[in-house]
Coordinates of C-alpha atoms in Angstrom, one line a residue:
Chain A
X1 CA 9.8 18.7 2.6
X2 CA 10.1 14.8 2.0
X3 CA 10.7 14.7 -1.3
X4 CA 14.0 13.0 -3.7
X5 CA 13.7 16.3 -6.0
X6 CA 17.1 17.3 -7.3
X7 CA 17.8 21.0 -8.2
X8 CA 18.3 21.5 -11.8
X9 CA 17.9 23.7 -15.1
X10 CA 17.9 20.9 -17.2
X11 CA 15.2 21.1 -20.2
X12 CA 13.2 18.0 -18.3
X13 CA 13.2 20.2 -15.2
X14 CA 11.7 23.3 -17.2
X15 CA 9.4 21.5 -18.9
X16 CA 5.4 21.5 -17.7
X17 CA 4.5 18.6 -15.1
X18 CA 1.5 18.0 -16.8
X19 CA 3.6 16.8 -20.3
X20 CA 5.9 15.0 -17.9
X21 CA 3.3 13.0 -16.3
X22 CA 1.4 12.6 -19.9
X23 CA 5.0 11.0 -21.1
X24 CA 5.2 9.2 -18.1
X25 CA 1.9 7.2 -18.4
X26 CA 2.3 7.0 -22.2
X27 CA 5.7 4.9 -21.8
X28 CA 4.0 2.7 -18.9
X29 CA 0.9 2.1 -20.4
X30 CA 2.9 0.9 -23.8
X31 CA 5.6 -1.4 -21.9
X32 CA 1.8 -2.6 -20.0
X33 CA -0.3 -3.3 -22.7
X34 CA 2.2 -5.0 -25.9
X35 CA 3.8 -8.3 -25.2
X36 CA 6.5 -7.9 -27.2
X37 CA 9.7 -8.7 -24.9
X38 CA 12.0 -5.7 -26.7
X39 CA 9.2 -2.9 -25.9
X40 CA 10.4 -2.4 -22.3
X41 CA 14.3 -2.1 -23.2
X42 CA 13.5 0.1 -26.0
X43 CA 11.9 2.2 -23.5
X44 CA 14.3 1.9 -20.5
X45 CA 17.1 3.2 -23.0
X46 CA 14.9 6.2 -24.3
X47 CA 14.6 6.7 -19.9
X48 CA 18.3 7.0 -19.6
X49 CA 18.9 9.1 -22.8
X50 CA 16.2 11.5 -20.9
X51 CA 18.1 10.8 -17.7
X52 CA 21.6 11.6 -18.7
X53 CA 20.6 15.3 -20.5
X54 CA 18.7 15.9 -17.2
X55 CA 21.5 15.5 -15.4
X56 CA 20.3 12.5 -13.0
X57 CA 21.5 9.3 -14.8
X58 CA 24.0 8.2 -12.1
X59 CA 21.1 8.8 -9.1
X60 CA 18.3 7.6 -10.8
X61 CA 19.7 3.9 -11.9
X62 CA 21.3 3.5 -8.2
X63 CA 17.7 4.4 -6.5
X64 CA 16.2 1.7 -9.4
X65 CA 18.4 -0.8 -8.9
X66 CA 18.4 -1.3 -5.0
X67 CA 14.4 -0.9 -5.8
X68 CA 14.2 -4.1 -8.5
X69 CA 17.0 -5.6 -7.7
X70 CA 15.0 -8.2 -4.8
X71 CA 11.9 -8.4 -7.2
X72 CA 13.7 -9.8 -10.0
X73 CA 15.6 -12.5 -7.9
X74 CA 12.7 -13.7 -6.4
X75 CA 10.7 -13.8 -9.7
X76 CA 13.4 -15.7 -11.6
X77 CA 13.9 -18.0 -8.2
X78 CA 10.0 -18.6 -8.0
X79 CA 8.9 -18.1 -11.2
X80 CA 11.5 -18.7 -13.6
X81 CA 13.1 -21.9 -12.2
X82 CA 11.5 -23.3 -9.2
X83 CA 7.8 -23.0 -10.5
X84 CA 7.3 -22.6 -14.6
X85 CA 4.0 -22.6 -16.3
X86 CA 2.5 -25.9 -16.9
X87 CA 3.5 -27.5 -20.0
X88 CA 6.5 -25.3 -20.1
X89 CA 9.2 -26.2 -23.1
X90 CA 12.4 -27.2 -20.5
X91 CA 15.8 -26.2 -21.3
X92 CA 18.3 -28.1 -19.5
X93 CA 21.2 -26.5 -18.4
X94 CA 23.7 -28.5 -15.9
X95 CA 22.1 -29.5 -12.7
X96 CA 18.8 -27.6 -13.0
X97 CA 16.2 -27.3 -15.2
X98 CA 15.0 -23.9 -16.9
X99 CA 12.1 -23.4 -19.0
X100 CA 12.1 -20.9 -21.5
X101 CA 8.1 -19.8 -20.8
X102 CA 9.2 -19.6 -16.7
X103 CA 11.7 -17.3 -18.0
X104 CA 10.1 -15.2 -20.4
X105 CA 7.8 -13.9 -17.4
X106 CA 10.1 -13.7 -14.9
X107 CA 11.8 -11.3 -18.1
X108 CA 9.0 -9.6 -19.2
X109 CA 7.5 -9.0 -14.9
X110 CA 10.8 -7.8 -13.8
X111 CA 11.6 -5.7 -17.0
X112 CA 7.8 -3.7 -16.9
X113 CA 8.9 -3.3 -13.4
X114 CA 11.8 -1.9 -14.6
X115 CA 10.4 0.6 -16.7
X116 CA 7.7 1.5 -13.8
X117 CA 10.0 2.8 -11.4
X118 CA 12.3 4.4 -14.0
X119 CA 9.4 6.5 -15.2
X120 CA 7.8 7.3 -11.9
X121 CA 11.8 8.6 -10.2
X122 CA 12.6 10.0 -13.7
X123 CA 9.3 12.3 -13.0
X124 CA 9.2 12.5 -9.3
X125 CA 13.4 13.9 -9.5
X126 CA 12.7 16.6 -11.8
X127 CA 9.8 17.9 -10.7
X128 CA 9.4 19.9 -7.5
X129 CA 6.4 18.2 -5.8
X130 CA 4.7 21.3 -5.3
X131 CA 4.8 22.3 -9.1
X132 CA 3.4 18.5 -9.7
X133 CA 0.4 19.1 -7.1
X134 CA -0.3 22.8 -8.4
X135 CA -0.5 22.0 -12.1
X136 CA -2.7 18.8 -11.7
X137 CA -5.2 21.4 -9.1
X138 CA -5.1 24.0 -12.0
X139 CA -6.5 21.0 -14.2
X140 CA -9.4 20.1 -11.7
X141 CA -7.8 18.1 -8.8
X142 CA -9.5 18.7 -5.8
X143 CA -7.8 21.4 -3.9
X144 CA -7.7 19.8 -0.7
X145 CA -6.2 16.8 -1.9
X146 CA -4.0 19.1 -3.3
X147 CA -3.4 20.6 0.0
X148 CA -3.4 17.6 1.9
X149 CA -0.5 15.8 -0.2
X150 CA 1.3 18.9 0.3
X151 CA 0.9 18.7 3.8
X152 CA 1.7 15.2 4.4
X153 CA 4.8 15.8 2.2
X154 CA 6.2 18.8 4.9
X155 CA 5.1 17.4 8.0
X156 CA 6.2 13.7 7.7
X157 CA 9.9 14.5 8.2
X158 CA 8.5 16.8 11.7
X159 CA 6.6 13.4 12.7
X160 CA 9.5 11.3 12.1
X161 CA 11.8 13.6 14.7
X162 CA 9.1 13.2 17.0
X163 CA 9.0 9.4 16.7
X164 CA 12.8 9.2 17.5
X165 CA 12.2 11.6 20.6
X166 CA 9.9 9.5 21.2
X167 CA 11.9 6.5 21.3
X168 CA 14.5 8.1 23.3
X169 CA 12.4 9.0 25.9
X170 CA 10.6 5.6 26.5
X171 CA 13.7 3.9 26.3
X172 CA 15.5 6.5 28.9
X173 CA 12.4 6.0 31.2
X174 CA 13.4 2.0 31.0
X175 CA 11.3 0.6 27.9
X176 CA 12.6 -2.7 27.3
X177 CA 12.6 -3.2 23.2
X178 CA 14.1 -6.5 23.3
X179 CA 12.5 -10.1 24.1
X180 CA 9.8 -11.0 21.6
X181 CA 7.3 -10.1 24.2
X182 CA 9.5 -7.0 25.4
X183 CA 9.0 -5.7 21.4
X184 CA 5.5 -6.4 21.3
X185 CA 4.6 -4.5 24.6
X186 CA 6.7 -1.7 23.5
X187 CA 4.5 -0.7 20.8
X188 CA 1.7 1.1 22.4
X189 CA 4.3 3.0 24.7
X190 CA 5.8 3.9 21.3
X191 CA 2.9 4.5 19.1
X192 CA 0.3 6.0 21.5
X193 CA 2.3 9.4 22.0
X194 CA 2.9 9.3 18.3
X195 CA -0.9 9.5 18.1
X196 CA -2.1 11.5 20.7
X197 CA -0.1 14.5 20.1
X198 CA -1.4 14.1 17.0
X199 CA -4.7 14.4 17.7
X200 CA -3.9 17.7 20.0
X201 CA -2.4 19.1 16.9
X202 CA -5.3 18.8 15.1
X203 CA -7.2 21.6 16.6
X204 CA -4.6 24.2 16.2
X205 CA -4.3 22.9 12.2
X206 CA -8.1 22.9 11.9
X207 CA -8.0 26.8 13.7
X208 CA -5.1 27.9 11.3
X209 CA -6.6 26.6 8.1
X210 CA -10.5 28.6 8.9
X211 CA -8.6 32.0 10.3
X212 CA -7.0 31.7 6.5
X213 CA -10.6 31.6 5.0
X214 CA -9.2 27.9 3.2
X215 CA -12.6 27.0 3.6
X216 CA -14.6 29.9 1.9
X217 CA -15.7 29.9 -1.4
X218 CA -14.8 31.6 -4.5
X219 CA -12.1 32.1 -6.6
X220 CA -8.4 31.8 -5.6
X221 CA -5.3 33.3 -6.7
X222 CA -1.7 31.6 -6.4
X223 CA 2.1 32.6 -6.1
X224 CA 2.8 30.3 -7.9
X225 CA 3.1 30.4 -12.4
X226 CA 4.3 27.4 -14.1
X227 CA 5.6 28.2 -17.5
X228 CA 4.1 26.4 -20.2
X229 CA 4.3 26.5 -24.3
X230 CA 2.2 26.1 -27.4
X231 CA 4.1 23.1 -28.4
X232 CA 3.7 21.1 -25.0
X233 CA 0.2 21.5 -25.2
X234 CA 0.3 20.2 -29.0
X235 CA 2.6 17.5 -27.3
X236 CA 0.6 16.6 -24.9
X237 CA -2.7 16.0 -27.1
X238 CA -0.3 14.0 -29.3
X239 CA 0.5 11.4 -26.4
X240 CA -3.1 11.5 -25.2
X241 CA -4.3 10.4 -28.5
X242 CA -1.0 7.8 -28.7
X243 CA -2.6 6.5 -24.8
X244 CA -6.4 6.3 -26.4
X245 CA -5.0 4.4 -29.7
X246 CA -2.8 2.0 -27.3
X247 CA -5.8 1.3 -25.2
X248 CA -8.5 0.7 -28.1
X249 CA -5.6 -1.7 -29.9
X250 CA -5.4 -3.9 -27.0
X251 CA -9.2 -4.2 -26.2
X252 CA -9.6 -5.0 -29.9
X253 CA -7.2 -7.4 -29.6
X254 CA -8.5 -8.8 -26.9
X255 CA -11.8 -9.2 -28.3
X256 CA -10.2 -11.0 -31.5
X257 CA -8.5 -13.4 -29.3
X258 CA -11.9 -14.1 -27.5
X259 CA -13.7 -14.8 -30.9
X260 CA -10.7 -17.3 -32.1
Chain B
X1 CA -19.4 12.1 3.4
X2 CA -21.1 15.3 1.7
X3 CA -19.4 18.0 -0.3
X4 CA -16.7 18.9 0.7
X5 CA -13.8 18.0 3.5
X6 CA -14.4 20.3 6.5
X7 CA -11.2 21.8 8.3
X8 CA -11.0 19.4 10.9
X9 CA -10.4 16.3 8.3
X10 CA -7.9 18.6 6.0
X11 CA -6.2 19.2 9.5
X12 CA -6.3 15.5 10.7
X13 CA -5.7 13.8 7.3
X14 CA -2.3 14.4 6.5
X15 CA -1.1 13.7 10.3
X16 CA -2.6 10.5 9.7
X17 CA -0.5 10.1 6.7
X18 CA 2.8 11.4 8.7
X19 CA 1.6 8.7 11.6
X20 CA 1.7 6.1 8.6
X21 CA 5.0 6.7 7.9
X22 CA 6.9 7.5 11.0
X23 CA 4.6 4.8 13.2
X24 CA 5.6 2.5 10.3
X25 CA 9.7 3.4 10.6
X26 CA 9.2 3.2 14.7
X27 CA 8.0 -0.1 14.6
X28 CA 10.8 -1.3 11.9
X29 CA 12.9 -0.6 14.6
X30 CA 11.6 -3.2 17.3
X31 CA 12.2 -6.0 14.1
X32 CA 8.7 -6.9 14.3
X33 CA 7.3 -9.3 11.5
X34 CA 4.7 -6.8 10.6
X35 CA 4.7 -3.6 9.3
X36 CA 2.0 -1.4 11.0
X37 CA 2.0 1.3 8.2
X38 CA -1.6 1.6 8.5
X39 CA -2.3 3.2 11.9
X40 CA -3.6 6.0 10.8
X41 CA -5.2 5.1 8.4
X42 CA -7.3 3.4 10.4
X43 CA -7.8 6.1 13.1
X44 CA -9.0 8.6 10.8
X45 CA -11.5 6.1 9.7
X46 CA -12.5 5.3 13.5
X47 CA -12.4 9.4 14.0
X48 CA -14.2 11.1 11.2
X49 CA -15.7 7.6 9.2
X50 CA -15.7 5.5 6.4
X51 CA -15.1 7.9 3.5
X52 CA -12.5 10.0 5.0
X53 CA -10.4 6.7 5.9
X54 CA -11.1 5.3 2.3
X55 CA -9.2 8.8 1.4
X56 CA -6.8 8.8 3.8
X57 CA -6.1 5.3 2.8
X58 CA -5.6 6.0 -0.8
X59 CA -3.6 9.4 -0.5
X60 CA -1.4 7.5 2.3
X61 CA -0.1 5.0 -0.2
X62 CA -0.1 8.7 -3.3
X63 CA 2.2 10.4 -0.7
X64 CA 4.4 7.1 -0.5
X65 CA 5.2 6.6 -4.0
X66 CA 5.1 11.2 -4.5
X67 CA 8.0 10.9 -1.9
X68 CA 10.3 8.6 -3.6
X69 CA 10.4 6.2 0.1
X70 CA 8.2 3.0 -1.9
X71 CA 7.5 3.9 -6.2
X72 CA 5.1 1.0 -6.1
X73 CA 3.3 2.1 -3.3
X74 CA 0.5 3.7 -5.8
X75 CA -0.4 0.4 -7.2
X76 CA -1.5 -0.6 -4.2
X77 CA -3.4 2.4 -3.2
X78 CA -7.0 0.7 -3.5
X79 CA -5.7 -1.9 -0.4
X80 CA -5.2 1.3 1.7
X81 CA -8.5 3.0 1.1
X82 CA -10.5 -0.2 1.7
X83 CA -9.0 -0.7 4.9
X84 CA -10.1 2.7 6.3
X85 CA -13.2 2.6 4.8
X86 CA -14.1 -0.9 6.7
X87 CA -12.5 0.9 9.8
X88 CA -15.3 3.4 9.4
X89 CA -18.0 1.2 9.2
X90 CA -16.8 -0.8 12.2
X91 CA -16.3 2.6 14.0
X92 CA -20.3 3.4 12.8
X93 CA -21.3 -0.4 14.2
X94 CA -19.4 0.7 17.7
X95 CA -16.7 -1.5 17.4
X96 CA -14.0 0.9 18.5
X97 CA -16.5 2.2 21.9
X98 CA -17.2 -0.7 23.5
X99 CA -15.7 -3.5 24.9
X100 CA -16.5 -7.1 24.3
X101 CA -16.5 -10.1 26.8
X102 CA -13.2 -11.8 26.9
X103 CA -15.1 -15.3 26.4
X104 CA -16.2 -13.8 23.0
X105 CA -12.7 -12.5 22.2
X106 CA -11.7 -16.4 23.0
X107 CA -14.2 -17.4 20.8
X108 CA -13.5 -15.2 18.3
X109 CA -9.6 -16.1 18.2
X110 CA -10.5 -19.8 18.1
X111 CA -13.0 -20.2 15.2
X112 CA -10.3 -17.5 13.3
X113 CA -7.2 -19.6 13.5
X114 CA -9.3 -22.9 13.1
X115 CA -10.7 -21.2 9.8
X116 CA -7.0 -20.5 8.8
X117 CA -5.4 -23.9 9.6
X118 CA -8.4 -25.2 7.5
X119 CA -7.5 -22.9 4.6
X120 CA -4.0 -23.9 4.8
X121 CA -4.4 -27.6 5.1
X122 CA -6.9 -27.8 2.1
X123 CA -4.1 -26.0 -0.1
X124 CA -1.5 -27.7 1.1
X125 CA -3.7 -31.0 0.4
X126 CA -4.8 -29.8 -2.9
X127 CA -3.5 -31.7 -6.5
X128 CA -3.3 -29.8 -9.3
X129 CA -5.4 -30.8 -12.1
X130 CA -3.5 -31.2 -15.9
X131 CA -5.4 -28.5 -16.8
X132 CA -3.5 -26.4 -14.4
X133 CA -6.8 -25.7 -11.4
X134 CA -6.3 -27.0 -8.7
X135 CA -8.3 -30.0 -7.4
X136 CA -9.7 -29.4 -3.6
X137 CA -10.1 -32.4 -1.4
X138 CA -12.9 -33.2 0.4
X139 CA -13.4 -32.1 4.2
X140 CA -14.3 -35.7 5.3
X141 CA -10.8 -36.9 3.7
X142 CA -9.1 -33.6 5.6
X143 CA -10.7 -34.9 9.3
X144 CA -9.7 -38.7 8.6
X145 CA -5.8 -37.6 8.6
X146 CA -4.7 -37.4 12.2
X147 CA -2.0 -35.1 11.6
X148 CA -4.7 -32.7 9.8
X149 CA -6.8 -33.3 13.1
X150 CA -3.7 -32.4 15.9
X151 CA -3.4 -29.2 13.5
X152 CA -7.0 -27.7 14.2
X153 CA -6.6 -29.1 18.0
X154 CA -3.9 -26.6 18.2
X155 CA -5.2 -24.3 16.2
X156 CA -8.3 -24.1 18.2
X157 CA -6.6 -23.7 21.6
X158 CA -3.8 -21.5 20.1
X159 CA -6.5 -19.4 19.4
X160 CA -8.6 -19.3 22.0
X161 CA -5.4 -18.2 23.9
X162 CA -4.6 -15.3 21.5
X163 CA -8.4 -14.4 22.1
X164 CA -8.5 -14.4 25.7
X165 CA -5.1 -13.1 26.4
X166 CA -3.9 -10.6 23.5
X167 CA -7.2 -9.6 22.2
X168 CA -9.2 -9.4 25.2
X169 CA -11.9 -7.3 25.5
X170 CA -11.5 -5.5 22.2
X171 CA -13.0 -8.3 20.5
X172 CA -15.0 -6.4 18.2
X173 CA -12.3 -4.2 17.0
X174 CA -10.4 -7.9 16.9
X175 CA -13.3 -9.2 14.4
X176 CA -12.9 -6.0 12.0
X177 CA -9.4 -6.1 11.8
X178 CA -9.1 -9.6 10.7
X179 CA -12.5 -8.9 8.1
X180 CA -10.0 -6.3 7.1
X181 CA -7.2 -8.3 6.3
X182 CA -9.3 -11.0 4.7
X183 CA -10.5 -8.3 2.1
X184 CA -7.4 -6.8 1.9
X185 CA -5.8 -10.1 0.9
X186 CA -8.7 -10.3 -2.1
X187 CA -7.9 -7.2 -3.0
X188 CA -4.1 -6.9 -3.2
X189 CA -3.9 -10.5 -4.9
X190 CA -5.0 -9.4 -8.5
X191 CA -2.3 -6.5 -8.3
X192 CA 0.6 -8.9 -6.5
X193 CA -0.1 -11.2 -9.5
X194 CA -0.7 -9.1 -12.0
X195 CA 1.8 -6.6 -11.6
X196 CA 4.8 -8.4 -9.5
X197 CA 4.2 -12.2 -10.9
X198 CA 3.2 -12.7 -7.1
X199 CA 6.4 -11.8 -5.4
X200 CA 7.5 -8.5 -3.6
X201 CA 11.1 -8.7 -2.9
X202 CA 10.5 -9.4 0.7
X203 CA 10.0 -12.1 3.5
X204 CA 6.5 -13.1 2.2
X205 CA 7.7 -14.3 -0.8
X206 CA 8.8 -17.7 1.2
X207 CA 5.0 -18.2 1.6
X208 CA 4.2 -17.7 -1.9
X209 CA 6.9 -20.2 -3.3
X210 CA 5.4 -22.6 -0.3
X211 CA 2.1 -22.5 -2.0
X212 CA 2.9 -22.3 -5.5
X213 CA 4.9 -25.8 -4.4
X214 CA 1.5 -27.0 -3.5
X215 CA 0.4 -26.3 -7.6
X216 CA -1.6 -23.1 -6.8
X217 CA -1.3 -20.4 -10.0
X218 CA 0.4 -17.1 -9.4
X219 CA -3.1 -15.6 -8.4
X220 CA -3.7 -18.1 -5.7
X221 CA -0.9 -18.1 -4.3
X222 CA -0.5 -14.6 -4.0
X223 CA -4.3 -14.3 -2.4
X224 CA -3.1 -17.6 -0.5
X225 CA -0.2 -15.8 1.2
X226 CA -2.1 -12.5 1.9
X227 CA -4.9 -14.4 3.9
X228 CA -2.1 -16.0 6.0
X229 CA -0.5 -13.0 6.7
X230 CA -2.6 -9.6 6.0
X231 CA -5.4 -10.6 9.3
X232 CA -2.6 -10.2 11.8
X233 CA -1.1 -6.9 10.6
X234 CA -4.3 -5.3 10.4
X235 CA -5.9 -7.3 13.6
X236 CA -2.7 -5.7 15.3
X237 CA -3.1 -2.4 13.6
X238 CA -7.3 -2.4 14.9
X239 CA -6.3 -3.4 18.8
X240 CA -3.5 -0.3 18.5
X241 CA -6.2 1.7 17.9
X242 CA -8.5 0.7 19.9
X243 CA -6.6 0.9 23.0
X244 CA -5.2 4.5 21.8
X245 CA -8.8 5.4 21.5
X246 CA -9.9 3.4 24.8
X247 CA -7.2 6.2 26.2
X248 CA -7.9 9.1 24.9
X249 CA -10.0 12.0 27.0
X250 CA -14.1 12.6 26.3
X251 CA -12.8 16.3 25.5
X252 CA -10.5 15.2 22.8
X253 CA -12.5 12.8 21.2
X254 CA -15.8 15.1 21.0
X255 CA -14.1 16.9 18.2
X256 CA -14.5 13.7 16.2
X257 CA -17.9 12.2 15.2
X258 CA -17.1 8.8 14.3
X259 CA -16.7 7.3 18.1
X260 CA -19.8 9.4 19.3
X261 CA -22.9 7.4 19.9
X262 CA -25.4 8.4 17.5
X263 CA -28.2 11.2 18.3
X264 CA -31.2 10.3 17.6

């Protein structure tokens, strides 16, 4: 299965997806909707506390860094030096010229950023897939999108082998992939096996999924259990009510600002 | 699409998805400038319609961001479900059964990169008010600078050339895939802007910085760069498909009623 999960026993790996995810959003949603600059290094320090009981610190900030590492130099290149806001206060420093509004976005951009894909890895390496997909059917998920994401998680590493075969095989039979016109022709060669065997596949699929009645109705039992607790459920009500205050405090303040 | 997903969609969707990712590594290995992570996205739109492309399209970009290979791909899930969704209708207007004159596919390429060298020049030609908008010129003023004028000459023959020889006579899948990347751009800007402050870490930012130089906000030049560059991914991404469908047999493609003619 295609998926960065790491093994663990840690107390962020036992507890439910659902308060995970709930966490998740809260912490997003609050580095998202304030303005203050401090709220998203306040939170990106609460991430690594989290991080380093689970067991994942050293993984987790090597995947985010090579992830926002090319974001934030083009944001402070384009947006903190080259083009700032108009009517920007500048700050002068040697040969170029900084502004200190240019580089408050570029800040505040690449630190949300930040915290976004801290969050989402934090989640997605403690939490098998399948446990994340199961407890969000059990809480009225469509089960085949369910079962499709599940799918497309287990097969894409299959459909990847094939595309290398794939590419072996064209190339053995004398597929030029060099030229700029030799690269462009190559693609249907390369991409039209990919596709069609696909498409055969789709029959047996279709036949396996009916002969295992996936498409009767009624009511399903699972393998699977997910352990949850009285006090995640009181947790999670407590950071649903946190998201719905966060979200009525920024509307209202957006109306205020309207009306000044 | 009514009720629920029959067993032929949960069957073809998530090889679809799979076909999005590995296509998408395949081609990152001939060092093409596009990225192509949208083929089947667009095929299951062409094979079962609109709606089941528009989910294909948004789970695509789910399974990206679930799998830990791109943690922003979710943001830009609604991109991917427009673009199968206008793949289905184009399937539903025929686009993907027959073919088109090649003197139309001429055509076609020739008004499309005259419209885009128009686009660009205006920009490029734009002031920016103090206010911070920007200040258009006028077309008359754009057709009185020869160099403006030798710029649509080319453009018009550049693209009657891609039209006649590369497009060919899949001129109607040819017109959808560049609609597609047209609304793709308008729908990708707001998140680009809002989101990344316009850039993504990659190649494209060049073309951002190029138009923010021009005075275009974040938001312009974000939607700016995606109309240069989104139509030929996805006009690329339409012709793929539409010769993979041109190819495949009558007994394969029965199973799928999105290519068959209607019954009336």
């Amino acid at each position: 299965m295609l998926s960065i999960y790491t093994i663990g026993t840690s107390s962020l790996h036992r507890l439910h997806p659902l308060t995970k995810l709930t966490g998740a959003l809260l912490l997003i949603l609050a580095t998202y909707l304030t303005n203050w600059p401090l709220v998203p290094v306040l939170v990106f320090a609460i991430l690594l506390i989290i991080a380093r009981i689970a067991g994942v610190a050293q993984r987790l900030t090597g995947t985010v860094l090579r992830l926002i590492l090319p974001v934030t130099f083009s944001l402070f290149l384009i947006q903190g030096i080259l083009f700032p806001p108009i009517g920007a206060t500048p700050l002068p420093l040697g040969p170029i010229t900084l502004t200190y509004e240019g580089l408050l976005f570029a800040y505040l951009i690449a630190a949300r950023l930040l915290v976004l894909s801290t969050t989402i890895l934090l989640v997605l390496f403690t939490t098998h897939p399948s446990d994340l997909v199961f407890a969000l059917t059990e809480r009225g998920l469509p089960r085949s999108v369910g079962y499709i994401l599940l799918v497309s998680l287990q097969i894409v590493p299959d459909m990847t082998a094939r595309a290398t075969a794939i590419l072996d095989v064209q190339r053995s039979r004398g597929l030029a992939t060099d030229g700029a016109l030799g690269r462009v022709r190559a693609i249907i060669p390369l991409i039209g096996p990919l596709v069609v065997g696909a498409l055969v596949d789709v029959e047996e699929r279709a036949m396996a999924i009916e002969s295992r009645a996936y498409t009767a109705s009624g009511p399903k039992t699972s393998l699977r259990v997910l352990a949850d607790s009285i006090a995640q459920h009181r947790a999670r009500t407590v950071m649903l009510l946190g998201i719905a205050a966060l979200i009525i405090w920024r509307i209202a303040t957006a109306i205020e600002i309207r009306i000044v | 699409m009514r009720g629920r997903l029959n067993s032929t969609a949960l069957a073809l969707i998530p090889l679809a998805i799979a076909i999005n990712i590995a296509g998408g590594q395949l081609i990152k290995t001939l060092r093409l400038p596009i990225y192509l992570d949208s083929i089947g996205t667009v095929l299951t739109g062409v094979l079962l319609g609109p709606w089941i492309g528009l989910i294909t399209g948004l789970l695509s970009n789910t399974i990206w961001t679930l799998s830990g290979l791109d943690a922003y791909a979710l943001t830009f899930a609604p991109v991917a479900g427009v673009i199968g969704l206008i793949a289905g209708f184009a399937s539903r207007f025929g686009a993907f059964r027959a073919g088109s004159p090649r003197a139309l596919s001429a055509a076609i390429g020739a008004i499309f990169l005259f419209a885009l060298s128009l686009f660009v020049v205006t920009f490029v030609n734009a002031t920016p008010n103090p206010d911070g908008s920007l200040a258009f010129p006028v077309a008359a003023d754009l057709f009185a600078n020869t160099t403006n004028v030798i710029i649509f000459i080319v453009a018009l023959i550049a693209g009657a050339a891609l039209g006649y020889f590369v497009i060919r006579d899949a001129g109607y899948a040819g017109v959808a895939g560049l609609i597609t990347g047209l609304v793709a751009a308008i729908v990708s800007a707001p998140i680009a802007a809002y989101v990344f402050g316009g850039v993504t870490g990659s190649g494209t930012d060049v073309l951002v910085a190029a138009f923010q130089a021009s005075g275009a906000n974040i938001l312009a030049s974000a939607f700016a760069q995606g109309t240069v560059s989104d139509p030929f991914d996805k006009l690329t991404s339409f012709m793929v498909v539409w010769l993979i469908v041109q190819s495949l047999p009558n007994r394969l493609l029965q199973r799928f009623p999105g290519t068959q003619p209607k019954v009336v």
